Short mmCIF file of C-alpha atoms in Angstrom, two decimals:
data_model
loop_
_atom_site.label_atom_id
_atom_site.label_comp_id
_atom_site.label_asym_id
_atom_site.label_seq_id
_atom_site.Cartn_x
_atom_site.Cartn_y
_atom_site.Cartn_z
CA UNK I 1 155.30 4.60 -30.60
CA UNK I 2 159.01 3.94 -30.04
CA UNK I 3 159.25 3.02 -33.71
CA UNK I 4 158.02 6.49 -34.64
CA UNK I 5 160.73 8.12 -32.52
CA UNK I 6 163.37 5.83 -34.05
CA UNK I 7 162.13 6.69 -37.55
CA UNK I 8 162.68 10.37 -36.80
CA UNK I 9 166.13 9.71 -35.29
CA UNK I 10 167.16 7.86 -38.48
CA UNK I 11 166.33 10.97 -40.50
CA UNK I 12 168.28 13.21 -38.11
CA UNK I 13 165.24 14.71 -36.39
CA UNK I 14 163.88 14.60 -32.85
CA UNK I 15 160.51 16.23 -33.59
CA UNK I 16 158.03 15.71 -36.40
CA UNK I 17 154.97 13.90 -37.64
CA UNK I 18 155.29 10.21 -38.46
CA UNK I 19 152.66 8.92 -40.90
CA UNK I 20 152.26 5.25 -41.74
CA UNK I 21 149.82 4.13 -44.42
CA UNK I 22 149.31 0.40 -44.52
CA UNK I 23 147.08 -1.80 -46.63
CA UNK I 24 143.97 -1.41 -44.48
CA UNK I 25 144.85 1.14 -41.77
CA UNK I 26 146.73 4.41 -41.44
CA UNK I 27 148.06 6.35 -38.50
CA UNK I 28 149.67 9.68 -37.75
CA UNK I 29 151.79 10.22 -34.65
CA UNK I 30 153.21 13.60 -33.65
CA UNK I 31 156.52 13.53 -31.78
CA UNK I 32 157.47 16.60 -29.73
CA UNK I 33 160.59 16.86 -27.55
CA UNK I 34 161.23 13.12 -28.05
CA UNK I 35 157.79 12.27 -26.65
CA UNK I 36 154.84 10.89 -28.54
CA UNK I 37 151.46 12.54 -28.13
CA UNK I 38 147.97 11.40 -29.10
CA UNK I 39 147.90 9.04 -32.08
CA UNK I 40 145.37 9.33 -34.91
CA UNK I 41 144.28 5.98 -36.38
CA UNK I 42 141.85 5.35 -39.22
CA UNK I 43 140.64 2.17 -40.90
CA UNK I 44 141.29 3.67 -44.34
CA UNK I 45 144.46 2.39 -45.88
CA UNK I 46 146.17 2.13 -49.22
CA UNK I 47 143.78 -0.49 -50.59
CA UNK I 48 140.77 1.80 -50.13
CA UNK I 49 142.59 4.81 -51.59
CA UNK I 50 143.71 2.81 -54.64
CA UNK I 51 140.19 1.49 -55.24
CA UNK I 52 138.75 5.01 -54.96
CA UNK I 53 141.28 6.47 -57.43
CA UNK I 54 140.76 3.67 -59.97
CA UNK I 55 136.98 4.19 -59.82
CA UNK I 56 137.41 7.95 -60.32
CA UNK I 57 139.73 7.42 -63.29
CA UNK I 58 137.32 4.94 -64.87
CA UNK I 59 134.44 7.42 -64.50
CA UNK I 60 136.57 10.06 -66.21
CA UNK I 61 137.55 7.48 -68.88
CA UNK I 62 141.22 7.91 -67.99
CA UNK I 63 141.87 4.14 -67.88
CA UNK I 64 140.24 1.32 -69.81
CA UNK I 65 137.75 -0.72 -67.82
CA UNK I 66 138.79 -4.27 -66.92
#
């Protein structure tokens, strides 16, 4: 959670929503008055989103199938 506060400081802010999307997990962390509140974590990451979008594009014949 300190990393989220530091990320905001680097952008010149002290309040905001920090979102991190990794390969297999994602999280969102609100920061208010330099304090972190409840974190939202999901097991859906970039890999799952990419796979979903590729499947949708293939169904719409937007990309050639492999």
